[in-house]
Coordinates of C-alpha atoms in Angstrom, one line a residue:
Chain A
X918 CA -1.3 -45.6 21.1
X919 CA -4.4 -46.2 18.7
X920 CA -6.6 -44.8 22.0
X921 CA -4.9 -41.9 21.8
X922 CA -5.2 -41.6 18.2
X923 CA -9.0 -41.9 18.4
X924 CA -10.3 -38.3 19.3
X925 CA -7.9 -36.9 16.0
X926 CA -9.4 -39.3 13.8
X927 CA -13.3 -38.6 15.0
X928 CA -12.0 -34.7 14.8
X929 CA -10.6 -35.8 11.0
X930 CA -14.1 -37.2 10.2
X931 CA -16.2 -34.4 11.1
X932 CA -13.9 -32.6 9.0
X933 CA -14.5 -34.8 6.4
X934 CA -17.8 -35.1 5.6
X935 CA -18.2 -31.3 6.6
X936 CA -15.9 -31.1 3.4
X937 CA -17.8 -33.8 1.7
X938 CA -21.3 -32.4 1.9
X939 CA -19.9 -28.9 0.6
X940 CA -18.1 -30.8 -2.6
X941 CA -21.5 -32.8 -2.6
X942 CA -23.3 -29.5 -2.7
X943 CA -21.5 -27.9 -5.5
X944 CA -21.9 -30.6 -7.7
X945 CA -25.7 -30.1 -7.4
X946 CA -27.9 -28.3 -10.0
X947 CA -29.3 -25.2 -8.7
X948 CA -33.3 -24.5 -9.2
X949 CA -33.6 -20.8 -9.6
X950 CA -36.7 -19.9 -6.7
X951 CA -36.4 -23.1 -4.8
X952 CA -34.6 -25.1 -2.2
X953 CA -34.8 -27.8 -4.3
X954 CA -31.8 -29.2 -6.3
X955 CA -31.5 -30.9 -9.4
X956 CA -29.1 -33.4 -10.5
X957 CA -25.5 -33.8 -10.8
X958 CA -23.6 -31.0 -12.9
X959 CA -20.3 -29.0 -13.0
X960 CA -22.2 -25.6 -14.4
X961 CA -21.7 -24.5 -10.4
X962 CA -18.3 -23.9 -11.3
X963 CA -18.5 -22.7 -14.6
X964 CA -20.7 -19.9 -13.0
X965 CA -18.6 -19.1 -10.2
X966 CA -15.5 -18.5 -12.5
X967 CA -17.3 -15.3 -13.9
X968 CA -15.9 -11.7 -13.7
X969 CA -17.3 -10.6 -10.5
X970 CA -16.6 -13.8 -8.4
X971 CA -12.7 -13.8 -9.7
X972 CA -12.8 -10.0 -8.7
X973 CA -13.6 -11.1 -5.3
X974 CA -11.2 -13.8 -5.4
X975 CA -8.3 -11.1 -6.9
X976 CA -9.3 -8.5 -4.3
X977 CA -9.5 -11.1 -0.9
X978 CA -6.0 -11.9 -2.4
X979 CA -4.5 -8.4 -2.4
X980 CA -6.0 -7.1 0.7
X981 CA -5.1 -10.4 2.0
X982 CA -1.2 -10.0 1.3
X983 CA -1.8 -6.3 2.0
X984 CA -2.7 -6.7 5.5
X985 CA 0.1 -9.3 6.3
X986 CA 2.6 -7.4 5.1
X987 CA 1.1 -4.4 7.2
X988 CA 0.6 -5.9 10.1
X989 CA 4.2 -7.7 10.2
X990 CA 5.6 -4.3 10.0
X991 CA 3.2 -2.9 12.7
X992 CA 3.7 -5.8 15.2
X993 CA 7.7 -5.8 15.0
X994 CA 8.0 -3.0 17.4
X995 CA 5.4 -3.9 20.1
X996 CA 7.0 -7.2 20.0
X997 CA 10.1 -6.2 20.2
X998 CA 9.3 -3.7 22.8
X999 CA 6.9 -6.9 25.0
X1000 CA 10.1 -8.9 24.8
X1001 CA 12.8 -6.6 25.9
X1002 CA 11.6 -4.9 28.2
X1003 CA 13.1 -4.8 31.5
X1004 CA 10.7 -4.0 33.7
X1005 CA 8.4 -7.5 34.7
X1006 CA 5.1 -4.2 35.0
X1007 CA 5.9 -2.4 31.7
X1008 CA 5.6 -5.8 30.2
X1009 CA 2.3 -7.0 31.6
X1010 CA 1.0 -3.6 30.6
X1011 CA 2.2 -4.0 27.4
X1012 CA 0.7 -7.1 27.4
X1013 CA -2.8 -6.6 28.7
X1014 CA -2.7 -3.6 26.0
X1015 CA -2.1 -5.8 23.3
X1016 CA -4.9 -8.0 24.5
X1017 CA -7.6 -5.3 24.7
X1018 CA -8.8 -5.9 21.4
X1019 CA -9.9 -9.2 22.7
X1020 CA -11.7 -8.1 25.8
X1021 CA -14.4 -7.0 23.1
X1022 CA -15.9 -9.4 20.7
X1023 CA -14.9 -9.1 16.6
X1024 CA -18.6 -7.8 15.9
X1025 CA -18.4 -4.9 18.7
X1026 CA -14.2 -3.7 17.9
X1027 CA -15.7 -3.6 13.9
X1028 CA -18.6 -1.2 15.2
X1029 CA -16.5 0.9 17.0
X1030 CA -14.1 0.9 14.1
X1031 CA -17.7 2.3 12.0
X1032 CA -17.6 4.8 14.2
X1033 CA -13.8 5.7 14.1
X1034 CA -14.0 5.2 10.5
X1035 CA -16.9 7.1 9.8
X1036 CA -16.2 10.4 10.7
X1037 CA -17.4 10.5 14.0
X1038 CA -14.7 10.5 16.6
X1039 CA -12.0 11.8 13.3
X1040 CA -12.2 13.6 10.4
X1041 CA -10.4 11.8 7.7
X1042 CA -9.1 13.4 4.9
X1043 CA -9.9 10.5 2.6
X1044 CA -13.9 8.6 2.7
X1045 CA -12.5 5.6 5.2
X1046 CA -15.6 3.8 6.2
X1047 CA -17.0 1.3 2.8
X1048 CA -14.0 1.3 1.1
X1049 CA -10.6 -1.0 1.0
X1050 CA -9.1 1.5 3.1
X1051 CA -11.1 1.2 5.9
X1052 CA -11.4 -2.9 5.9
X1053 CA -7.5 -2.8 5.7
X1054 CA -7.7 -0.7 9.0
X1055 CA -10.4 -3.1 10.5
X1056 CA -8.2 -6.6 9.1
X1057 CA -4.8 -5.0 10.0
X1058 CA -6.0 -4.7 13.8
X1059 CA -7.6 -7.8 13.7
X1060 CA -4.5 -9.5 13.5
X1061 CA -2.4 -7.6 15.2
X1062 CA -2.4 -8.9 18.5
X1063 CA -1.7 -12.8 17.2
X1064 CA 1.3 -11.4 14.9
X1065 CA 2.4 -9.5 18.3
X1066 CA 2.1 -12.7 20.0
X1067 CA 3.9 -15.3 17.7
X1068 CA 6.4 -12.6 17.3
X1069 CA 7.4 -11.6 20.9
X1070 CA 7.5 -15.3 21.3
X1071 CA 10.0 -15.7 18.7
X1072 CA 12.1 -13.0 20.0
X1073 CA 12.0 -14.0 23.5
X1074 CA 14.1 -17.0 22.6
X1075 CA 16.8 -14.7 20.6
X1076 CA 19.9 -14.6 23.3
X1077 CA 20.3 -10.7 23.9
X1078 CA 23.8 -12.0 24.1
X1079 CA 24.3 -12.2 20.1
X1080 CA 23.3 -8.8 20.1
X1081 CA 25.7 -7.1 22.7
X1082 CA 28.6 -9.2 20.9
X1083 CA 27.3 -7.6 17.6
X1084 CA 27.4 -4.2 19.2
X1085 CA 30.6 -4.6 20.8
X1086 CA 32.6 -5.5 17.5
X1087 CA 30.8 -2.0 16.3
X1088 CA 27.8 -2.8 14.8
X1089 CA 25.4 0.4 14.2
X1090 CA 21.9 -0.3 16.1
X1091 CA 20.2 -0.7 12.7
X1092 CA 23.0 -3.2 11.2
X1093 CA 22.3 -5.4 14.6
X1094 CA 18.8 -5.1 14.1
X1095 CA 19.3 -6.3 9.9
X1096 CA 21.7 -9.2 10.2
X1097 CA 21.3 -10.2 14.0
X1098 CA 17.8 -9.5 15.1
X1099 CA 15.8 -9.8 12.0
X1100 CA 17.5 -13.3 10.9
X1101 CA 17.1 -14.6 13.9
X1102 CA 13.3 -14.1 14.2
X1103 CA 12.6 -15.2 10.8
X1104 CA 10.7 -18.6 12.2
X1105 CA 8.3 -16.4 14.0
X1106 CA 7.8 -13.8 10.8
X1107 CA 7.0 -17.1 8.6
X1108 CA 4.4 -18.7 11.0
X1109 CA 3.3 -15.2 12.1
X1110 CA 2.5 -13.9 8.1
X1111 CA 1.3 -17.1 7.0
X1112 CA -1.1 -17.2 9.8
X1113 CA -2.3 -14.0 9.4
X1114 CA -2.5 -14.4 5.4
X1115 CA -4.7 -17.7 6.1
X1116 CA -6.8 -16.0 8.8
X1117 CA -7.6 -12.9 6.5
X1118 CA -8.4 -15.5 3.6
X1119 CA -11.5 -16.0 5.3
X1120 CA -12.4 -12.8 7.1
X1121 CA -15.8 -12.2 7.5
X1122 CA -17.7 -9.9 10.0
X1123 CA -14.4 -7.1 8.8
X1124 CA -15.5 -6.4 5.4
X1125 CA -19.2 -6.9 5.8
X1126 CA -19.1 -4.1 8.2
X1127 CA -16.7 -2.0 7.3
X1128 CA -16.8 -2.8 3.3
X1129 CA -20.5 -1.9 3.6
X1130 CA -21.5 -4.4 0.5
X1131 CA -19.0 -2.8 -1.6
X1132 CA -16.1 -4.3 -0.8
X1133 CA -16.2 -8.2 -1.4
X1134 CA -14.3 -10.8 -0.1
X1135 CA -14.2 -14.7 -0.8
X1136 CA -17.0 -15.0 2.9
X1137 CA -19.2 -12.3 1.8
X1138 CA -19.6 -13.7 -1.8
X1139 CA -19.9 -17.1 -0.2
X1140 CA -22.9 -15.3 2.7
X1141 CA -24.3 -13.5 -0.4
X1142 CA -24.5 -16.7 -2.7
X1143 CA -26.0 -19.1 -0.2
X1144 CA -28.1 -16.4 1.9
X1145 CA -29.4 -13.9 -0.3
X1146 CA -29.7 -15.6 -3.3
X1147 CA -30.5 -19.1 -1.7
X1148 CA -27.9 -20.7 -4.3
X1149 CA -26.6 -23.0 -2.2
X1150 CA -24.8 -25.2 -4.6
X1151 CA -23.2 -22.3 -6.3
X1152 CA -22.4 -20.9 -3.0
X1153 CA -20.8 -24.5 -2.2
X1154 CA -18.8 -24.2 -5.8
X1155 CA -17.3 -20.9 -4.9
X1156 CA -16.4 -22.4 -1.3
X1157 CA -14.7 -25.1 -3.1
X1158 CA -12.6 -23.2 -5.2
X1159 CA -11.8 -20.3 -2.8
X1160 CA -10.7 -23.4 -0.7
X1161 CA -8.6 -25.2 -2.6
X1162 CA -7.0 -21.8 -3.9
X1163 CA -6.5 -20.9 -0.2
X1164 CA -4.2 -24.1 0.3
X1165 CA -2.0 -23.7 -3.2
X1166 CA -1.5 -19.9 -1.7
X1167 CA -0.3 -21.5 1.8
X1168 CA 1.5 -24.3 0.3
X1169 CA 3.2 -22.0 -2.0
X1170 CA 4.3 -19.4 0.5
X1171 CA 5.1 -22.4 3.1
X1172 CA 7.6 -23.6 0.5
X1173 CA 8.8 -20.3 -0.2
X1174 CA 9.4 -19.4 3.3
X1175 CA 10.8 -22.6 4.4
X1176 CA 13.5 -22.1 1.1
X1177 CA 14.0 -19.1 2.2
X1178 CA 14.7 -20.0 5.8
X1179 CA 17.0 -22.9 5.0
Chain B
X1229 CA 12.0 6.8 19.5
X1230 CA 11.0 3.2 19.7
X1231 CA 9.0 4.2 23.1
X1232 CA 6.8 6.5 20.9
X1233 CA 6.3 4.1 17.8
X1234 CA 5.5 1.5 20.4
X1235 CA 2.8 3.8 22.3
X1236 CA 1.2 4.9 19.3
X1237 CA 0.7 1.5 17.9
X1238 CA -0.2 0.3 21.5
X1239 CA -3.0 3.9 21.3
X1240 CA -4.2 2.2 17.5
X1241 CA -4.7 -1.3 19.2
X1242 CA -6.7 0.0 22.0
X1243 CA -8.6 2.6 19.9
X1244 CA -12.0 0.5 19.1
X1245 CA -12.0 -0.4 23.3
X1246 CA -11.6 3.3 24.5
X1247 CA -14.6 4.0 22.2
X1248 CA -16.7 1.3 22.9
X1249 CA -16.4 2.2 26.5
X1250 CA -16.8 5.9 25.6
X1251 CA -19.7 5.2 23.6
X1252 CA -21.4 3.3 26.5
X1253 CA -21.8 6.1 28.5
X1254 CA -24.0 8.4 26.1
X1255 CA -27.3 7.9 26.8
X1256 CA -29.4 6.3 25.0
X1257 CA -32.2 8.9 22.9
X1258 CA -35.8 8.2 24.6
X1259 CA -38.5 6.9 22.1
X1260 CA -40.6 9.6 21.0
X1261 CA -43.6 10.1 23.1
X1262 CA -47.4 10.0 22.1
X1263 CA -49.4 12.8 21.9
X1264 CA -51.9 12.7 24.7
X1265 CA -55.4 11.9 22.8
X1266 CA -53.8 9.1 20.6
X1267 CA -55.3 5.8 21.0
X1268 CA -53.6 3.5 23.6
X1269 CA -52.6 7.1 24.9
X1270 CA -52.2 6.4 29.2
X1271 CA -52.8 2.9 28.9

């Protein structure tokens, strides 16, 4: 048994001092114009807690939410349709459709979104491209195949059964759907939302593209701190924090969910 | 009704794939060429 327990606990340890060396690095003084470091301090934090790092923080956090709850409302019907469908070919379809955006690497789909975005393929009534709107767009389809996937999956296991007895007794379509369907899937909207909330936490390539350097998230102040001002210790602070912020959020809505669930 | 919600999510999904592959088959604009008597010119 403790065999098998080795490769977690050598995965565990990389973790670990991965995690270590950042908490090392943001307790380090940083030397403005030099690679150097100074010696212990906790002004790293003090700095990152000024009003355009908690703006990042407050805007990776709504666009964050934004895009789960989006995307959860978006993937419902492809999922629904992927597991309900009769026909075994309509549902591999469906299914290689809803891969697609994998057959292309993140960094490619966010360029074509730049050009979708920008006016070049559409005309948008609104400026899309290097704004929130437009890394909404790029985060929402981002995570829509994985919410499509932990969905379906969810109501794949959902007997059909409960359904045509709701039906039956005289149950409109949409009252099925409200106290049958939707109940019923629940385990895979929790795991679904708070996957996609974590993932989005952290997105990166999304809003350095499509945000253009004015739209921020917690990644692009961490890339900004560490490579464009070389401040690696603040850059290491504002990891920190953005981490341990990340797991309250996740705990919280875990708790939340699992409340609500019971 | 469901069908067309379901297509036109499936058309948003695959959106930035169609264009990619669109895009790929524009050609590419040729680097400007130098004027004959430049230095390097037929070289």
């Amino acid at each position: 048994m403790r065999l098998l327990l080795t490769p977690a606990f050598v995965v565990l340890a990389v973790f670990g001092a991965a995690l270590a060396a950042l908490f090392r690095w943001s307790l380090l003084e940083f030397v403005p114009g030099s690679l150097q470091t100074g010696g212990l301090t906790l002004a790293n934090f003090r700095a990152v807690l000024a009003g355009q790092y908690v703006d990042a923080v407050r805007d990776t956090v709504v666009l964050s939410a934004l895009t789960t709850g989006l995307t959860l409302v978006l993937a419902y019907p492809v999922a629904y349709a992927l597991a309900r469908t009769p026909s075994r070919r309509a549902r591999s379809a469906l299914l290689v459709l809803t891969l697609a955006p994998f057959f292309t690497g993140a960094i490619v789909r966010t360029y074509a979104w730049v050009l979708v975005l920008g006016n070049t393929v559409v005309t948008w009534p609104v400026p899309m491209l290097f704004t929130e709107r437009g890394v909404l767009v790029g985060l929402v389809h981002f995570s829509m195949p994985t919410m499509i996937l932990i969905l379906a999956a969810a109501l794949s296991h959902i007997d059909p059964v409960y359904e045509r007895a709701a039906a039956s007794l005289g149950a409109s379509p949409a009252r099925v759907f409200r106290r049958v369907t939707l109940p019923l899937s629940m385990p895979g909207i929790v795991s679904g939302c708070l996957i996609v909330f974590a993932w989005t936490l952290s997105a990166f390539p999304t809003p350095e593209l499509l945000g253009g350097g004015k739209v921020k998230m917690i990644a692009n102040v961490v890339k900004d701190l560490g490579l464009d001002s070389f401040n690696w210790p603040g850059a290491a602070a504002f990891a920190m924090l953005a981490l341990v912020l990340t797991l309250a959020l996740l705990m919280g809505l875990g708790r939340l969910a699992g409340r609500q669930a019971a | 009704m469901l069908r067309l919600v379901v297509l036109a999510l499936v058309a948003f999904m695959t959106l930035p794939t169609v264009v990619v592959i669109a895009v790929s088959f524009n050609p590419t604009p040729s680097s400007p060429s130098r004027p004959p008597d430049s230095p390097g010119a037929g070289t």
